[in-house]
PDB file of C-alpha atoms in Angstrom:
ATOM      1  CA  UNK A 136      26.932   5.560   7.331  1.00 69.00           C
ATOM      2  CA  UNK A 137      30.594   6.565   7.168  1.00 74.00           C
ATOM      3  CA  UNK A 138      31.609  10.382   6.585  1.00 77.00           C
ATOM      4  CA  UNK A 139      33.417  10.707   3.588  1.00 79.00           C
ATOM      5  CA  UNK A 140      34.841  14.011   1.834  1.00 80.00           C
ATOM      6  CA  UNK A 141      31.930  14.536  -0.109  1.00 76.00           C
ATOM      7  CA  UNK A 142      29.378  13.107   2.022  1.00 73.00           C
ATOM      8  CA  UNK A 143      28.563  14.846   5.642  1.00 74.00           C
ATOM      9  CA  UNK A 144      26.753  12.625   7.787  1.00 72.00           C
ATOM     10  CA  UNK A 145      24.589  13.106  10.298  1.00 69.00           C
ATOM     11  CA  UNK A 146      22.220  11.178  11.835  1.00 67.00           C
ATOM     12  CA  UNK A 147      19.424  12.420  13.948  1.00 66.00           C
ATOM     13  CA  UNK A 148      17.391  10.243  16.723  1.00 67.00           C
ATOM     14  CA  UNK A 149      13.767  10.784  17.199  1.00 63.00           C
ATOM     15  CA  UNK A 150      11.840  12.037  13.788  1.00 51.00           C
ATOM     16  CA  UNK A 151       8.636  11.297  15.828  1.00 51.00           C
ATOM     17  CA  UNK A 152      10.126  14.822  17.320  1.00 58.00           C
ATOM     18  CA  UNK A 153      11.740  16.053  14.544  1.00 61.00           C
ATOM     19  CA  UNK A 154      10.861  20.028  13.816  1.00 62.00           C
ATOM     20  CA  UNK A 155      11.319  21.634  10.112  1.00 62.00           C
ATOM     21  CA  UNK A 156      13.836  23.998  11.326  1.00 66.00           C
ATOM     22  CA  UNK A 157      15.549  20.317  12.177  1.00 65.00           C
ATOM     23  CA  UNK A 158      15.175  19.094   8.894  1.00 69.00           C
ATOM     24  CA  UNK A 159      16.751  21.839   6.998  1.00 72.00           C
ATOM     25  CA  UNK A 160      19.881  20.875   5.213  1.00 74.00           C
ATOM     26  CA  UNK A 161      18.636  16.799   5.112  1.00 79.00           C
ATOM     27  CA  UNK A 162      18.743  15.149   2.330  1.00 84.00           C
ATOM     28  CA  UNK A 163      17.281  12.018   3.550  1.00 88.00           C
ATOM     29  CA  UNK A 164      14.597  11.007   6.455  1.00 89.00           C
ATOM     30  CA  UNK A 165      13.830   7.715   7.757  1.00 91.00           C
ATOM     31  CA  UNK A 166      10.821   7.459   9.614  1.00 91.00           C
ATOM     32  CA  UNK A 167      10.234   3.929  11.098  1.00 90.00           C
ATOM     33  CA  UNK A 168       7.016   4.203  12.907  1.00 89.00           C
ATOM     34  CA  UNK A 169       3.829   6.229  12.391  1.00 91.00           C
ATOM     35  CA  UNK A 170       3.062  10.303  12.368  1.00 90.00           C
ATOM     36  CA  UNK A 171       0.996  12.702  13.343  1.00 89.00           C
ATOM     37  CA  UNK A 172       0.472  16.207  14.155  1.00 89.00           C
ATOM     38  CA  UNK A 173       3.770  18.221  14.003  1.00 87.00           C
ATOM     39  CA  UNK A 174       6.055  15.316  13.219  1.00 87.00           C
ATOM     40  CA  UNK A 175       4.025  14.392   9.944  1.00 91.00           C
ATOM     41  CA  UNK A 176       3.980  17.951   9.055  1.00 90.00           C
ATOM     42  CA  UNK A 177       7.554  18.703   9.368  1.00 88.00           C
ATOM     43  CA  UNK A 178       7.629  15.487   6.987  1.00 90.00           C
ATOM     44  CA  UNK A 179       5.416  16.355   4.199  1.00 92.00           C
ATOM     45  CA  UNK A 180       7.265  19.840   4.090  1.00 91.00           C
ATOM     46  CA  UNK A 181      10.137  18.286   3.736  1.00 91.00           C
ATOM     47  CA  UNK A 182       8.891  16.168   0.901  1.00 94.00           C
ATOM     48  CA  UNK A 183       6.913  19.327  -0.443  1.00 93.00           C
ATOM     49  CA  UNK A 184      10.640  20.901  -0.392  1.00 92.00           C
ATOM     50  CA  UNK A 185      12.646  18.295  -2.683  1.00 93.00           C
ATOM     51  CA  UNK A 186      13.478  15.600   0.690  1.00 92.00           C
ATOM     52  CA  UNK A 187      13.251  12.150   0.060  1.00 94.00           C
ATOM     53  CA  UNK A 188      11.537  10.143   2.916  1.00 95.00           C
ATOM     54  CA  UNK A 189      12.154   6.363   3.222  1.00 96.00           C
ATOM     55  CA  UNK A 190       9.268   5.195   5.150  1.00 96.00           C
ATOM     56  CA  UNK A 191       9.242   1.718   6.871  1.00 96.00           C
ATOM     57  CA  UNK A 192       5.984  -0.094   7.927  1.00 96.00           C
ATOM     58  CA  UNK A 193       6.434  -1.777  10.757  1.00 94.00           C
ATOM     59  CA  UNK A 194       3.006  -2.792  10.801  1.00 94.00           C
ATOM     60  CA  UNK A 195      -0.440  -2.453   8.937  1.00 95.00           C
ATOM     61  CA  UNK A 196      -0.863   0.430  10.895  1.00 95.00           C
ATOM     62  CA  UNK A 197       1.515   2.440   9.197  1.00 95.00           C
ATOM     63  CA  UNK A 198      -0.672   2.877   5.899  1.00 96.00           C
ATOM     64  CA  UNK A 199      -2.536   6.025   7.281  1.00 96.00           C
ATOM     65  CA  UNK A 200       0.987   7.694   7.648  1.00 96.00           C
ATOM     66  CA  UNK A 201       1.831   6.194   4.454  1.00 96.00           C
ATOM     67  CA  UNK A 202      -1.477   7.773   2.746  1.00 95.00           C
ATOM     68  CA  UNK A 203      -0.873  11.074   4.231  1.00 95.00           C
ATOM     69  CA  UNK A 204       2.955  11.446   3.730  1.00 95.00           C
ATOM     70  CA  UNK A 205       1.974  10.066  -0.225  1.00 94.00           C
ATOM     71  CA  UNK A 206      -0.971  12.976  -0.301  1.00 92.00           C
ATOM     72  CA  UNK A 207      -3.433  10.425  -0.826  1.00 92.00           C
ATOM     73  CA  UNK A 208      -7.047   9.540   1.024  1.00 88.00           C
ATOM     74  CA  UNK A 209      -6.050   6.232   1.930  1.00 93.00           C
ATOM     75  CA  UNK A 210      -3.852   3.054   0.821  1.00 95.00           C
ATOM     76  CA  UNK A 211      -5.508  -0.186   2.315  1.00 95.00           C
ATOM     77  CA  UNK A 212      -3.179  -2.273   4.574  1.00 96.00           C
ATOM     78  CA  UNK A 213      -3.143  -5.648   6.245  1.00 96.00           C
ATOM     79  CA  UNK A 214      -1.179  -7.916   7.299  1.00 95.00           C
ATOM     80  CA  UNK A 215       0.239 -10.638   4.613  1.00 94.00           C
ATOM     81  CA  UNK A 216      -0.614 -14.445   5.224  1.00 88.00           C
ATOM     82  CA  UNK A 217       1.141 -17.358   5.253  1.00 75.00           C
ATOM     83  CA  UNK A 218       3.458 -19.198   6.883  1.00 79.00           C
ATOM     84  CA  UNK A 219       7.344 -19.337   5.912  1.00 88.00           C
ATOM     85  CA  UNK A 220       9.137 -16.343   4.410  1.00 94.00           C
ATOM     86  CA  UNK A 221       8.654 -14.314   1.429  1.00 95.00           C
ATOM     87  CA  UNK A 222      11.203 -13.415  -0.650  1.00 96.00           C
ATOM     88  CA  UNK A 223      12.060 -10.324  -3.030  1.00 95.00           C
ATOM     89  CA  UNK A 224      10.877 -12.082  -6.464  1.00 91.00           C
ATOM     90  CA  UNK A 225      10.378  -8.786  -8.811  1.00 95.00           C
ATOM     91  CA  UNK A 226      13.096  -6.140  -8.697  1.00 97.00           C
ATOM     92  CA  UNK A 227      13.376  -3.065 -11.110  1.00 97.00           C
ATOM     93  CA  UNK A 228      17.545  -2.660 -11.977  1.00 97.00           C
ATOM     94  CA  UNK A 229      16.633   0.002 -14.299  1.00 96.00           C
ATOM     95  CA  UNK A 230      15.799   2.811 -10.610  1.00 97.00           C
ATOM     96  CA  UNK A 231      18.539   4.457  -9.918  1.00 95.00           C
ATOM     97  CA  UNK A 232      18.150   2.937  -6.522  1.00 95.00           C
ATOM     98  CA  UNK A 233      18.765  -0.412  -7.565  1.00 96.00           C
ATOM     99  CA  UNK A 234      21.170   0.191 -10.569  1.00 95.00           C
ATOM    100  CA  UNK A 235      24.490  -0.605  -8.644  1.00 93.00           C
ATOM    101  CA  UNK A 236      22.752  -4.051  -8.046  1.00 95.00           C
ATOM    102  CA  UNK A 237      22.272  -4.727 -11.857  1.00 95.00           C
ATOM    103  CA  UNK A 238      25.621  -6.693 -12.443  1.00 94.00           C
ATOM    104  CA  UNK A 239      24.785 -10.619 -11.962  1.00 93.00           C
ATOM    105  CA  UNK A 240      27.580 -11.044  -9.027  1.00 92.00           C
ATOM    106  CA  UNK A 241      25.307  -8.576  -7.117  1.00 93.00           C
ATOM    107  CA  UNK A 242      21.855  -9.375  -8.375  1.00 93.00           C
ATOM    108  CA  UNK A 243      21.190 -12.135  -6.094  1.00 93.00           C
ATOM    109  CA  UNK A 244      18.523 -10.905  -3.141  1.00 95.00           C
ATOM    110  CA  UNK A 245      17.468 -14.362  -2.784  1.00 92.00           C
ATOM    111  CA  UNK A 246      19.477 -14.921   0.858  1.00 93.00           C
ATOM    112  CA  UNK A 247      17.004 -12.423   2.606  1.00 96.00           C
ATOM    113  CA  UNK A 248      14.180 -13.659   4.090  1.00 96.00           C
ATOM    114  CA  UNK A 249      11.221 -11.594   4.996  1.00 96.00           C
ATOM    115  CA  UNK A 250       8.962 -12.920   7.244  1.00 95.00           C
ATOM    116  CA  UNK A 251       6.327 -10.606   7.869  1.00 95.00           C
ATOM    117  CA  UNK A 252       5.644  -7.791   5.586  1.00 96.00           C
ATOM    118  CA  UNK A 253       1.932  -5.876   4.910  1.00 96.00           C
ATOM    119  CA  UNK A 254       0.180  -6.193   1.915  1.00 96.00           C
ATOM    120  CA  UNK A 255      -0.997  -2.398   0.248  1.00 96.00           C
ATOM    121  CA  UNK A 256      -3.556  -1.992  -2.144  1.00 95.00           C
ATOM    122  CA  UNK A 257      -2.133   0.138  -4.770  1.00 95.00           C
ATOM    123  CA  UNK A 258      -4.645   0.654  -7.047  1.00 91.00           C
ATOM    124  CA  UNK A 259      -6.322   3.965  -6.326  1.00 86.00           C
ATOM    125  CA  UNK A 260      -2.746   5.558  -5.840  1.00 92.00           C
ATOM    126  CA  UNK A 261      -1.478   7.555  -8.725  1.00 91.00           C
ATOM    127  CA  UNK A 262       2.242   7.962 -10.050  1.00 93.00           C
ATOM    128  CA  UNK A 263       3.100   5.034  -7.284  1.00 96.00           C
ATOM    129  CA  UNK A 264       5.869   2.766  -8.745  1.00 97.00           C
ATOM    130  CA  UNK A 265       6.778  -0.655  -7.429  1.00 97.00           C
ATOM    131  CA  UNK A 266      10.391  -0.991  -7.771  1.00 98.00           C
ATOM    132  CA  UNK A 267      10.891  -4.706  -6.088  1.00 98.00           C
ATOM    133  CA  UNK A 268       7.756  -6.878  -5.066  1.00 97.00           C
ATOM    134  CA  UNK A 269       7.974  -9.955  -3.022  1.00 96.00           C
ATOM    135  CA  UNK A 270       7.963 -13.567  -5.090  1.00 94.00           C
ATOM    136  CA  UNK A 271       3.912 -13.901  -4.432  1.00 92.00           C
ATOM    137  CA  UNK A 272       3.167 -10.259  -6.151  1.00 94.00           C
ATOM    138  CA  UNK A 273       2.710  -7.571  -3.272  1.00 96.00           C
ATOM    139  CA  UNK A 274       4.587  -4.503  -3.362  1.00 97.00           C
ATOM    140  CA  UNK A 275       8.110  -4.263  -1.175  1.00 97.00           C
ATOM    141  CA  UNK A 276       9.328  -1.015  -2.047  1.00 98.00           C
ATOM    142  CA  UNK A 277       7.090   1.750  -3.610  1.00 98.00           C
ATOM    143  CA  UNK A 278       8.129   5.059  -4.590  1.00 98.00           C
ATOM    144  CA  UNK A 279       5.543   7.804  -4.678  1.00 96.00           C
ATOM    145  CA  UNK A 280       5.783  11.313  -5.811  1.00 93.00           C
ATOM    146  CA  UNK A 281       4.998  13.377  -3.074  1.00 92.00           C
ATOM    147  CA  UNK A 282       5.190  17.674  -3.619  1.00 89.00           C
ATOM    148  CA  UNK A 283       8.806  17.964  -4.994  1.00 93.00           C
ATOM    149  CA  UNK A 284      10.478  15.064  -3.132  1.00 94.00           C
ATOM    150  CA  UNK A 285       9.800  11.224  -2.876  1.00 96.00           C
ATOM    151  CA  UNK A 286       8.451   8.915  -0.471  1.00 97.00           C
ATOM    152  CA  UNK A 287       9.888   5.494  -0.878  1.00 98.00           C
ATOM    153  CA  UNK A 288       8.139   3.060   1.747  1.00 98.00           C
ATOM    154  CA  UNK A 289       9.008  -0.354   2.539  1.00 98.00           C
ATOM    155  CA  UNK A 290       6.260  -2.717   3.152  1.00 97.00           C
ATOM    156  CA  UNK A 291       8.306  -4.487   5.783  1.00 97.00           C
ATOM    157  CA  UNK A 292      10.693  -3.666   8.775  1.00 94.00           C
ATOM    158  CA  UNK A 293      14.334  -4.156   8.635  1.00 92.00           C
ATOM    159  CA  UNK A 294      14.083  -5.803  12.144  1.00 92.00           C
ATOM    160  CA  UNK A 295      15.027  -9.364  12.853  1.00 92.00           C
ATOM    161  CA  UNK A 296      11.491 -10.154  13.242  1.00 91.00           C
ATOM    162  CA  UNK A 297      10.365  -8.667  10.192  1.00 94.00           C
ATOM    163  CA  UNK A 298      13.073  -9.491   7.640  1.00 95.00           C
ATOM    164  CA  UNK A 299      17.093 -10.261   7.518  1.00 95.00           C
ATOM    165  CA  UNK A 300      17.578  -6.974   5.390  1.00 95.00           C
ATOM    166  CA  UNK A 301      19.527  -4.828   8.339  1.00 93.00           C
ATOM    167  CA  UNK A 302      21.650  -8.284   7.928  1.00 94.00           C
ATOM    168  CA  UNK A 303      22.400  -8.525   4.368  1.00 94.00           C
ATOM    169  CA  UNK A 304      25.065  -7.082   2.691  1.00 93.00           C
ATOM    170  CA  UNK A 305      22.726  -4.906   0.344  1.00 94.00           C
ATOM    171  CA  UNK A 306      21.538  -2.810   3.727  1.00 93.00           C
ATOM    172  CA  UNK A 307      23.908  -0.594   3.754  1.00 90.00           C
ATOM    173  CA  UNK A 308      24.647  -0.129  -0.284  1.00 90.00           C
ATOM    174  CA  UNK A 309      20.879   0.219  -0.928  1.00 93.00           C
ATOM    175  CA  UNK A 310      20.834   3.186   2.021  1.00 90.00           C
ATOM    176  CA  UNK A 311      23.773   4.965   0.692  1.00 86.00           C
ATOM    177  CA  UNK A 312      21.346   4.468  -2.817  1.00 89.00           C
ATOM    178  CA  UNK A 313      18.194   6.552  -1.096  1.00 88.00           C
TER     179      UNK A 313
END
């Protein structure tokens, strides 16, 4: 992230340590690996107080954070199958997020490969919206209401062994987005 004049930037190492009193002034939270205890608190307050959260799973572990940053029971998880790669098939250019994308010459996620990413079970999670899937239907990126904030979770990592997103040249665009 580069400082600008209206943008202050500051990035923070170690959320899994992160207070509230750390969190004040944020705008934006990243949390790449699961919560608990005072962590995931100081997380859902910070959603409950207007944040937004991007969550990554890094594995099918991460639904139970998931579920309880979301304020849900749970949100089943696995691992997807398959050999080869998915790619993002579905994306929604009408979300704010993606709307600088909309314009053909930058429509085109096709050159990033994903090649392990979980597979969520949606269905008994309210006000969750989908705003890209992968081309053989699961969810990618999910936004969820969560107290006044949102909670937008990938459903893979952004590590080479997960994906080529942290690679693309929509990584850093789609960040500045959040």
């Amino acid at each position: 992230f580069q400082q600008t004049q209206r943008r202050d930037v500051q990035l923070v190492s170690g959320a899994a340590r992160a207070r509230p009193a750390e969190m004040q002034g944020a705008r934006l939270a990243i949390v790449t690996d699961t919560l608990d205890g005072e962590p995931l608190q100081a997380a859902r307050g910070f959603l409950d107080a207007g944040g937004t959260v991007f969550f990554v799973m890094k594995s099918a572990d991460g639904a139970a954070t998931l579920a309880q940053l979301a304020g849900v029971g749970v949100i089943p998880a696995g691992e997807a199958p398959g050999p080869g790669y998915a790619l993002l098939g579905q994306i929604d250019f009408d979300h704010p997020l993606f709307a600088p994308f909309a314009d053909p010459r930058f429509s085109d996620f096709t050159k990033i490969h994903f090649w392990k990413h979980r597979r969520v079970d949606l269905s008994g999670v309210k006000g969750a919206r989908v705003l890209a899937r992968f081309d053989q239907g699961d969810p990618a990126l999910v936004q969820f209401p969560a107290g006044r904030g949102t909670l937008l979770a990938l459903t893979s990592g952004w590590h080479p062994a997960d994906s080529q997103l942290a690679l693309s040249t929509k990584f850093v665009p789609l960040l500045y987005a959040m």
